[in-house]
Amino acid sequence: MSEKKPTPILVEHSQTCPVCGKRSYSAAGVHPQCAMKRADDARQKQRAALPPEPPRAPRQRSWDKKCPQCEALVHVRKKVCPCGYTWPVT
């Protein structure tokens, strides 16, 4: 197999991508993946300027129950919480 890449047919219509510097045959002159990278870079700079978000509390799932003493989420089948609280047997 040949490792050589094919030469473009329409050389006069090709443009250089301003992001990566390689030839681009798209109408805008920028590769789609390069346009996404450029947009992501701008968004990342905006997010870096914002203060960090506070951590969210863990969501209670259907197989968890909340300990009334320490409010920790414990599996439904557990009878004793790590804090020492024991659920009454029903």
PDB file of N, CA and C in Angstrom:
ATOM      1  N   MET A   1       0.836  -1.191   0.000  1.00  0.00           N
ATOM      2  CA  MET A   1       0.000   0.000   0.000  1.00  0.00           C
ATOM      3  C   MET A   1       0.873   1.244   0.000  1.00  0.00           C
ATOM      4  N   SER A   2       0.350   2.243  -0.597  1.00  0.00           N
ATOM      5  CA  SER A   2       1.082   3.496  -0.666  1.00  0.00           C
ATOM      6  C   SER A   2       0.760   4.357   0.538  1.00  0.00           C
ATOM      7  N   GLU A   3       1.768   4.981   1.089  1.00  0.00           N
ATOM      8  CA  GLU A   3       1.584   5.885   2.219  1.00  0.00           C
ATOM      9  C   GLU A   3       1.364   7.324   1.751  1.00  0.00           C
ATOM     10  N   LYS A   4       1.497   7.554   0.456  1.00  0.00           N
ATOM     11  CA  LYS A   4       1.394   8.894  -0.088  1.00  0.00           C
ATOM     12  C   LYS A   4      -0.071   9.320  -0.148  1.00  0.00           C
ATOM     13  N   LYS A   5      -0.353  10.526   0.283  1.00  0.00           N
ATOM     14  CA  LYS A   5      -1.712  11.041   0.251  1.00  0.00           C
ATOM     15  C   LYS A   5      -2.018  11.566  -1.143  1.00  0.00           C
ATOM     16  N   PRO A   6      -3.264  11.506  -1.571  1.00  0.00           N
ATOM     17  CA  PRO A   6      -3.600  11.990  -2.908  1.00  0.00           C
ATOM     18  C   PRO A   6      -3.464  13.506  -2.985  1.00  0.00           C
ATOM     19  N   THR A   7      -3.100  13.981  -4.149  1.00  0.00           N
ATOM     20  CA  THR A   7      -2.981  15.421  -4.353  1.00  0.00           C
ATOM     21  C   THR A   7      -4.353  15.996  -4.649  1.00  0.00           C
ATOM     22  N   PRO A   8      -4.651  17.189  -4.149  1.00  0.00           N
ATOM     23  CA  PRO A   8      -5.965  17.774  -4.393  1.00  0.00           C
ATOM     24  C   PRO A   8      -6.149  18.144  -5.869  1.00  0.00           C
ATOM     25  N   ILE A   9      -7.370  18.004  -6.344  1.00  0.00           N
ATOM     26  CA  ILE A   9      -7.671  18.306  -7.737  1.00  0.00           C
ATOM     27  C   ILE A   9      -7.835  19.812  -7.927  1.00  0.00           C
ATOM     28  N   LEU A  10      -8.556  20.453  -7.019  1.00  0.00           N
ATOM     29  CA  LEU A  10      -8.837  21.880  -7.135  1.00  0.00           C
ATOM     30  C   LEU A  10      -7.920  22.665  -6.197  1.00  0.00           C
ATOM     31  N   VAL A  11      -6.691  22.853  -6.585  1.00  0.00           N
ATOM     32  CA  VAL A  11      -5.703  23.508  -5.736  1.00  0.00           C
ATOM     33  C   VAL A  11      -6.036  24.981  -5.548  1.00  0.00           C
ATOM     34  N   GLU A  12      -6.566  25.652  -6.570  1.00  0.00           N
ATOM     35  CA  GLU A  12      -6.831  27.085  -6.471  1.00  0.00           C
ATOM     36  C   GLU A  12      -7.981  27.408  -5.515  1.00  0.00           C
ATOM     37  N   HIS A  13      -8.838  26.434  -5.198  1.00  0.00           N
ATOM     38  CA  HIS A  13      -9.963  26.680  -4.300  1.00  0.00           C
ATOM     39  C   HIS A  13      -9.653  26.327  -2.843  1.00  0.00           C
ATOM     40  N   SER A  14      -8.523  25.704  -2.605  1.00  0.00           N
ATOM     41  CA  SER A  14      -8.212  25.313  -1.233  1.00  0.00           C
ATOM     42  C   SER A  14      -7.728  26.526  -0.440  1.00  0.00           C
ATOM     43  N   GLN A  15      -8.010  26.512   0.839  1.00  0.00           N
ATOM     44  CA  GLN A  15      -7.626  27.590   1.744  1.00  0.00           C
ATOM     45  C   GLN A  15      -6.836  26.988   2.893  1.00  0.00           C
ATOM     46  N   THR A  16      -6.136  27.805   3.621  1.00  0.00           N
ATOM     47  CA  THR A  16      -5.402  27.344   4.790  1.00  0.00           C
ATOM     48  C   THR A  16      -6.254  27.589   6.029  1.00  0.00           C
ATOM     49  N   CYS A  17      -6.384  26.566   6.837  1.00  0.00           N
ATOM     50  CA  CYS A  17      -7.169  26.687   8.069  1.00  0.00           C
ATOM     51  C   CYS A  17      -6.419  27.606   9.036  1.00  0.00           C
ATOM     52  N   PRO A  18      -7.074  28.634   9.585  1.00  0.00           N
ATOM     53  CA  PRO A  18      -6.378  29.538  10.505  1.00  0.00           C
ATOM     54  C   PRO A  18      -6.062  28.906  11.864  1.00  0.00           C
ATOM     55  N   VAL A  19      -6.700  27.791  12.188  1.00  0.00           N
ATOM     56  CA  VAL A  19      -6.474  27.158  13.489  1.00  0.00           C
ATOM     57  C   VAL A  19      -5.279  26.209  13.447  1.00  0.00           C
ATOM     58  N   CYS A  20      -5.294  25.268  12.481  1.00  0.00           N
ATOM     59  CA  CYS A  20      -4.233  24.262  12.439  1.00  0.00           C
ATOM     60  C   CYS A  20      -3.182  24.541  11.371  1.00  0.00           C
ATOM     61  N   GLY A  21      -3.466  25.406  10.408  1.00  0.00           N
ATOM     62  CA  GLY A  21      -2.493  25.745   9.375  1.00  0.00           C
ATOM     63  C   GLY A  21      -2.446  24.777   8.213  1.00  0.00           C
ATOM     64  N   LYS A  22      -3.303  23.767   8.174  1.00  0.00           N
ATOM     65  CA  LYS A  22      -3.332  22.802   7.074  1.00  0.00           C
ATOM     66  C   LYS A  22      -4.369  23.234   6.053  1.00  0.00           C
ATOM     67  N   ARG A  23      -4.338  22.600   4.884  1.00  0.00           N
ATOM     68  CA  ARG A  23      -5.295  22.930   3.838  1.00  0.00           C
ATOM     69  C   ARG A  23      -6.710  22.564   4.266  1.00  0.00           C
ATOM     70  N   SER A  24      -7.646  23.424   3.924  1.00  0.00           N
ATOM     71  CA  SER A  24      -9.045  23.183   4.242  1.00  0.00           C
ATOM     72  C   SER A  24      -9.867  23.338   2.982  1.00  0.00           C
ATOM     73  N   TYR A  25     -10.756  22.411   2.745  1.00  0.00           N
ATOM     74  CA  TYR A  25     -11.608  22.459   1.563  1.00  0.00           C
ATOM     75  C   TYR A  25     -13.046  22.818   1.921  1.00  0.00           C
ATOM     76  N   SER A  26     -13.280  23.217   3.150  1.00  0.00           N
ATOM     77  CA  SER A  26     -14.634  23.607   3.534  1.00  0.00           C
ATOM     78  C   SER A  26     -14.935  25.012   3.024  1.00  0.00           C
ATOM     79  N   ALA A  27     -16.200  25.346   2.959  1.00  0.00           N
ATOM     80  CA  ALA A  27     -16.614  26.646   2.417  1.00  0.00           C
ATOM     81  C   ALA A  27     -16.147  27.799   3.302  1.00  0.00           C
ATOM     82  N   ALA A  28     -16.116  27.590   4.609  1.00  0.00           N
ATOM     83  CA  ALA A  28     -15.712  28.657   5.532  1.00  0.00           C
ATOM     84  C   ALA A  28     -14.196  28.778   5.645  1.00  0.00           C
ATOM     85  N   GLY A  29     -13.462  27.769   5.177  1.00  0.00           N
ATOM     86  CA  GLY A  29     -12.010  27.809   5.266  1.00  0.00           C
ATOM     87  C   GLY A  29     -11.462  27.257   6.560  1.00  0.00           C
ATOM     88  N   VAL A  30     -12.318  26.738   7.423  1.00  0.00           N
ATOM     89  CA  VAL A  30     -11.898  26.171   8.705  1.00  0.00           C
ATOM     90  C   VAL A  30     -12.439  24.746   8.775  1.00  0.00           C
ATOM     91  N   HIS A  31     -11.598  23.811   9.211  1.00  0.00           N
ATOM     92  CA  HIS A  31     -12.077  22.440   9.405  1.00  0.00           C
ATOM     93  C   HIS A  31     -13.178  22.438  10.466  1.00  0.00           C
ATOM     94  N   PRO A  32     -14.182  21.584  10.350  1.00  0.00           N
ATOM     95  CA  PRO A  32     -15.232  21.530  11.373  1.00  0.00           C
ATOM     96  C   PRO A  32     -14.684  21.229  12.773  1.00  0.00           C
ATOM     97  N   GLN A  33     -13.713  20.310  12.870  1.00  0.00           N
ATOM     98  CA  GLN A  33     -13.161  19.987  14.188  1.00  0.00           C
ATOM     99  C   GLN A  33     -12.346  21.149  14.741  1.00  0.00           C
ATOM    100  N   CYS A  34     -11.709  21.925  13.867  1.00  0.00           N
ATOM    101  CA  CYS A  34     -10.955  23.099  14.319  1.00  0.00           C
ATOM    102  C   CYS A  34     -11.906  24.198  14.791  1.00  0.00           C
ATOM    103  N   ALA A  35     -13.051  24.343  14.112  1.00  0.00           N
ATOM    104  CA  ALA A  35     -14.043  25.330  14.532  1.00  0.00           C
ATOM    105  C   ALA A  35     -14.594  24.973  15.909  1.00  0.00           C
ATOM    106  N   MET A  36     -14.804  23.668  16.152  1.00  0.00           N
ATOM    107  CA  MET A  36     -15.279  23.239  17.471  1.00  0.00           C
ATOM    108  C   MET A  36     -14.226  23.512  18.540  1.00  0.00           C
ATOM    109  N   LYS A  37     -12.972  23.248  18.226  1.00  0.00           N
ATOM    110  CA  LYS A  37     -11.894  23.501  19.190  1.00  0.00           C
ATOM    111  C   LYS A  37     -11.801  24.983  19.515  1.00  0.00           C
ATOM    112  N   ARG A  38     -11.947  25.821  18.505  1.00  0.00           N
ATOM    113  CA  ARG A  38     -11.891  27.268  18.727  1.00  0.00           C
ATOM    114  C   ARG A  38     -13.048  27.716  19.622  1.00  0.00           C
ATOM    115  N   ALA A  39     -14.255  27.201  19.371  1.00  0.00           N
ATOM    116  CA  ALA A  39     -15.413  27.552  20.190  1.00  0.00           C
ATOM    117  C   ALA A  39     -15.251  27.026  21.621  1.00  0.00           C
ATOM    118  N   ASP A  40     -14.703  25.808  21.757  1.00  0.00           N
ATOM    119  CA  ASP A  40     -14.501  25.235  23.086  1.00  0.00           C
ATOM    120  C   ASP A  40     -13.466  26.015  23.882  1.00  0.00           C
ATOM    121  N   ASP A  41     -12.423  26.482  23.211  1.00  0.00           N
ATOM    122  CA  ASP A  41     -11.398  27.272  23.909  1.00  0.00           C
ATOM    123  C   ASP A  41     -11.995  28.546  24.498  1.00  0.00           C
ATOM    124  N   ALA A  42     -12.846  29.225  23.720  1.00  0.00           N
ATOM    125  CA  ALA A  42     -13.480  30.446  24.218  1.00  0.00           C
ATOM    126  C   ALA A  42     -14.402  30.135  25.403  1.00  0.00           C
ATOM    127  N   ARG A  43     -15.139  29.027  25.302  1.00  0.00           N
ATOM    128  CA  ARG A  43     -16.051  28.642  26.384  1.00  0.00           C
ATOM    129  C   ARG A  43     -15.271  28.255  27.637  1.00  0.00           C
ATOM    130  N   GLN A  44     -14.147  27.570  27.466  1.00  0.00           N
ATOM    131  CA  GLN A  44     -13.333  27.175  28.616  1.00  0.00           C
ATOM    132  C   GLN A  44     -12.755  28.392  29.332  1.00  0.00           C
ATOM    133  N   LYS A  45     -12.369  29.418  28.582  1.00  0.00           N
ATOM    134  CA  LYS A  45     -11.863  30.638  29.199  1.00  0.00           C
ATOM    135  C   LYS A  45     -12.954  31.328  30.016  1.00  0.00           C
ATOM    136  N   GLN A  46     -14.195  31.332  29.490  1.00  0.00           N
ATOM    137  CA  GLN A  46     -15.311  31.929  30.229  1.00  0.00           C
ATOM    138  C   GLN A  46     -15.586  31.148  31.507  1.00  0.00           C
ATOM    139  N   ARG A  47     -15.554  29.819  31.428  1.00  0.00           N
ATOM    140  CA  ARG A  47     -15.823  28.993  32.609  1.00  0.00           C
ATOM    141  C   ARG A  47     -14.723  29.132  33.647  1.00  0.00           C
ATOM    142  N   ALA A  48     -13.479  29.332  33.210  1.00  0.00           N
ATOM    143  CA  ALA A  48     -12.373  29.480  34.150  1.00  0.00           C
ATOM    144  C   ALA A  48     -12.488  30.791  34.923  1.00  0.00           C
ATOM    145  N   ALA A  49     -13.110  31.808  34.319  1.00  0.00           N
ATOM    146  CA  ALA A  49     -13.262  33.095  34.978  1.00  0.00           C
ATOM    147  C   ALA A  49     -14.376  33.074  36.030  1.00  0.00           C
ATOM    148  N   LEU A  50     -15.306  32.143  35.933  1.00  0.00           N
ATOM    149  CA  LEU A  50     -16.416  32.062  36.884  1.00  0.00           C
ATOM    150  C   LEU A  50     -15.939  31.439  38.201  1.00  0.00           C
ATOM    151  N   PRO A  51     -16.595  31.780  39.308  1.00  0.00           N
ATOM    152  CA  PRO A  51     -16.235  31.122  40.578  1.00  0.00           C
ATOM    153  C   PRO A  51     -16.656  29.650  40.536  1.00  0.00           C
ATOM    154  N   PRO A  52     -15.966  28.782  41.259  1.00  0.00           N
ATOM    155  CA  PRO A  52     -16.317  27.357  41.218  1.00  0.00           C
ATOM    156  C   PRO A  52     -17.703  27.119  41.826  1.00  0.00           C
ATOM    157  N   GLU A  53     -18.384  26.138  41.270  1.00  0.00           N
ATOM    158  CA  GLU A  53     -19.721  25.796  41.754  1.00  0.00           C
ATOM    159  C   GLU A  53     -19.607  25.061  43.089  1.00  0.00           C
ATOM    160  N   PRO A  54     -20.545  25.308  43.989  1.00  0.00           N
ATOM    161  CA  PRO A  54     -20.505  24.568  45.257  1.00  0.00           C
ATOM    162  C   PRO A  54     -20.842  23.093  45.007  1.00  0.00           C
ATOM    163  N   PRO A  55     -20.287  22.193  45.800  1.00  0.00           N
ATOM    164  CA  PRO A  55     -20.582  20.773  45.588  1.00  0.00           C
ATOM    165  C   PRO A  55     -22.050  20.478  45.860  1.00  0.00           C
ATOM    166  N   ARG A  56     -22.593  19.602  45.050  1.00  0.00           N
ATOM    167  CA  ARG A  56     -24.010  19.221  45.198  1.00  0.00           C
ATOM    168  C   ARG A  56     -24.139  18.081  46.197  1.00  0.00           C
ATOM    169  N   ALA A  57     -25.258  18.069  46.878  1.00  0.00           N
ATOM    170  CA  ALA A  57     -25.536  16.977  47.807  1.00  0.00           C
ATOM    171  C   ALA A  57     -25.877  15.733  46.992  1.00  0.00           C
ATOM    172  N   PRO A  58     -25.475  14.559  47.462  1.00  0.00           N
ATOM    173  CA  PRO A  58     -25.800  13.351  46.708  1.00  0.00           C
ATOM    174  C   PRO A  58     -27.309  13.133  46.661  1.00  0.00           C
ATOM    175  N   ARG A  59     -27.780  12.735  45.494  1.00  0.00           N
ATOM    176  CA  ARG A  59     -29.211  12.514  45.301  1.00  0.00           C
ATOM    177  C   ARG A  59     -29.618  11.173  45.917  1.00  0.00           C
ATOM    178  N   GLN A  60     -30.748  11.160  46.597  1.00  0.00           N
ATOM    179  CA  GLN A  60     -31.214   9.924  47.222  1.00  0.00           C
ATOM    180  C   GLN A  60     -31.805   9.023  46.161  1.00  0.00           C
ATOM    181  N   ARG A  61     -31.284   7.809  46.069  1.00  0.00           N
ATOM    182  CA  ARG A  61     -31.756   6.848  45.087  1.00  0.00           C
ATOM    183  C   ARG A  61     -32.774   5.933  45.744  1.00  0.00           C
ATOM    184  N   SER A  62     -33.483   5.172  44.930  1.00  0.00           N
ATOM    185  CA  SER A  62     -34.553   4.334  45.463  1.00  0.00           C
ATOM    186  C   SER A  62     -34.022   3.205  46.344  1.00  0.00           C
ATOM    187  N   TRP A  63     -32.777   2.828  46.205  1.00  0.00           N
ATOM    188  CA  TRP A  63     -32.215   1.755  47.032  1.00  0.00           C
ATOM    189  C   TRP A  63     -31.433   2.283  48.232  1.00  0.00           C
ATOM    190  N   ASP A  64     -31.548   3.566  48.502  1.00  0.00           N
ATOM    191  CA  ASP A  64     -30.903   4.174  49.664  1.00  0.00           C
ATOM    192  C   ASP A  64     -31.947   4.691  50.642  1.00  0.00           C
ATOM    193  N   LYS A  65     -31.559   4.764  51.896  1.00  0.00           N
ATOM    194  CA  LYS A  65     -32.398   5.408  52.902  1.00  0.00           C
ATOM    195  C   LYS A  65     -31.511   6.347  53.696  1.00  0.00           C
ATOM    196  N   LYS A  66     -32.122   7.377  54.265  1.00  0.00           N
ATOM    197  CA  LYS A  66     -31.368   8.390  54.988  1.00  0.00           C
ATOM    198  C   LYS A  66     -31.406   8.080  56.475  1.00  0.00           C
ATOM    199  N   CYS A  67     -30.240   8.127  57.074  1.00  0.00           N
ATOM    200  CA  CYS A  67     -30.135   7.897  58.514  1.00  0.00           C
ATOM    201  C   CYS A  67     -30.707   9.113  59.239  1.00  0.00           C
ATOM    202  N   PRO A  68     -31.634   8.928  60.191  1.00  0.00           N
ATOM    203  CA  PRO A  68     -32.197  10.067  60.898  1.00  0.00           C
ATOM    204  C   PRO A  68     -31.214  10.732  61.866  1.00  0.00           C
ATOM    205  N   GLN A  69     -30.154  10.031  62.219  1.00  0.00           N
ATOM    206  CA  GLN A  69     -29.194  10.576  63.176  1.00  0.00           C
ATOM    207  C   GLN A  69     -28.107  11.414  62.485  1.00  0.00           C
ATOM    208  N   CYS A  70     -27.472  10.855  61.439  1.00  0.00           N
ATOM    209  CA  CYS A  70     -26.371  11.568  60.784  1.00  0.00           C
ATOM    210  C   CYS A  70     -26.709  12.008  59.364  1.00  0.00           C
ATOM    211  N   GLU A  71     -27.872  11.639  58.852  1.00  0.00           N
ATOM    212  CA  GLU A  71     -28.365  11.989  57.518  1.00  0.00           C
ATOM    213  C   GLU A  71     -27.495  11.431  56.395  1.00  0.00           C
ATOM    214  N   ALA A  72     -26.786  10.338  56.661  1.00  0.00           N
ATOM    215  CA  ALA A  72     -26.004   9.675  55.624  1.00  0.00           C
ATOM    216  C   ALA A  72     -26.924   8.775  54.810  1.00  0.00           C
ATOM    217  N   LEU A  73     -26.591   8.587  53.539  1.00  0.00           N
ATOM    218  CA  LEU A  73     -27.353   7.678  52.693  1.00  0.00           C
ATOM    219  C   LEU A  73     -26.782   6.280  52.851  1.00  0.00           C
ATOM    220  N   VAL A  74     -27.643   5.341  53.232  1.00  0.00           N
ATOM    221  CA  VAL A  74     -27.249   3.962  53.498  1.00  0.00           C
ATOM    222  C   VAL A  74     -28.129   3.058  52.664  1.00  0.00           C
ATOM    223  N   HIS A  75     -27.605   1.912  52.236  1.00  0.00           N
ATOM    224  CA  HIS A  75     -28.387   0.970  51.446  1.00  0.00           C
ATOM    225  C   HIS A  75     -29.589   0.488  52.252  1.00  0.00           C
ATOM    226  N   VAL A  76     -30.666   0.183  51.556  1.00  0.00           N
ATOM    227  CA  VAL A  76     -31.937  -0.180  52.189  1.00  0.00           C
ATOM    228  C   VAL A  76     -31.799  -1.424  53.064  1.00  0.00           C
ATOM    229  N   ARG A  77     -30.992  -2.375  52.661  1.00  0.00           N
ATOM    230  CA  ARG A  77     -30.880  -3.629  53.415  1.00  0.00           C
ATOM    231  C   ARG A  77     -29.989  -3.524  54.647  1.00  0.00           C
ATOM    232  N   LYS A  78     -29.248  -2.447  54.786  1.00  0.00           N
ATOM    233  CA  LYS A  78     -28.399  -2.275  55.966  1.00  0.00           C
ATOM    234  C   LYS A  78     -29.285  -2.031  57.186  1.00  0.00           C
ATOM    235  N   LYS A  79     -28.968  -2.679  58.262  1.00  0.00           N
ATOM    236  CA  LYS A  79     -29.738  -2.525  59.503  1.00  0.00           C
ATOM    237  C   LYS A  79     -29.074  -1.546  60.456  1.00  0.00           C
ATOM    238  N   VAL A  80     -27.746  -1.319  60.277  1.00  0.00           N
ATOM    239  CA  VAL A  80     -26.993  -0.439  61.173  1.00  0.00           C
ATOM    240  C   VAL A  80     -26.229   0.570  60.316  1.00  0.00           C
ATOM    241  N   CYS A  81     -26.336   1.833  60.684  1.00  0.00           N
ATOM    242  CA  CYS A  81     -25.620   2.907  60.003  1.00  0.00           C
ATOM    243  C   CYS A  81     -24.182   2.953  60.522  1.00  0.00           C
ATOM    244  N   PRO A  82     -23.209   3.432  59.726  1.00  0.00           N
ATOM    245  CA  PRO A  82     -21.831   3.556  60.235  1.00  0.00           C
ATOM    246  C   PRO A  82     -21.725   4.443  61.476  1.00  0.00           C
ATOM    247  N   CYS A  83     -22.691   5.347  61.695  1.00  0.00           N
ATOM    248  CA  CYS A  83     -22.644   6.196  62.892  1.00  0.00           C
ATOM    249  C   CYS A  83     -23.109   5.436  64.138  1.00  0.00           C
ATOM    250  N   GLY A  84     -23.713   4.277  63.938  1.00  0.00           N
ATOM    251  CA  GLY A  84     -24.151   3.474  65.079  1.00  0.00           C
ATOM    252  C   GLY A  84     -25.654   3.398  65.229  1.00  0.00           C
ATOM    253  N   TYR A  85     -26.414   4.161  64.466  1.00  0.00           N
ATOM    254  CA  TYR A  85     -27.867   4.122  64.568  1.00  0.00           C
ATOM    255  C   TYR A  85     -28.383   2.790  64.050  1.00  0.00           C
ATOM    256  N   THR A  86     -29.324   2.179  64.760  1.00  0.00           N
ATOM    257  CA  THR A  86     -29.929   0.914  64.353  1.00  0.00           C
ATOM    258  C   THR A  86     -31.392   1.151  64.021  1.00  0.00           C
ATOM    259  N   TRP A  87     -31.805   0.716  62.834  1.00  0.00           N
ATOM    260  CA  TRP A  87     -33.196   0.866  62.435  1.00  0.00           C
ATOM    261  C   TRP A  87     -34.036  -0.203  63.139  1.00  0.00           C
ATOM    262  N   PRO A  88     -35.245   0.171  63.535  1.00  0.00           N
ATOM    263  CA  PRO A  88     -36.117  -0.827  64.204  1.00  0.00           C
ATOM    264  C   PRO A  88     -36.535  -1.915  63.230  1.00  0.00           C
ATOM    265  N   VAL A  89     -36.621  -3.145  63.716  1.00  0.00           N
ATOM    266  CA  VAL A  89     -37.022  -4.289  62.893  1.00  0.00           C
ATOM    267  C   VAL A  89     -38.531  -4.278  62.770  1.00  0.00           C
ATOM    268  N   THR A  90     -39.011  -4.375  61.521  1.00  0.00           N
ATOM    269  CA  THR A  90     -40.470  -4.384  61.308  1.00  0.00           C
ATOM    270  C   THR A  90     -40.955  -5.718  60.887  1.00  0.00           C
TER     271      THR A  90
END
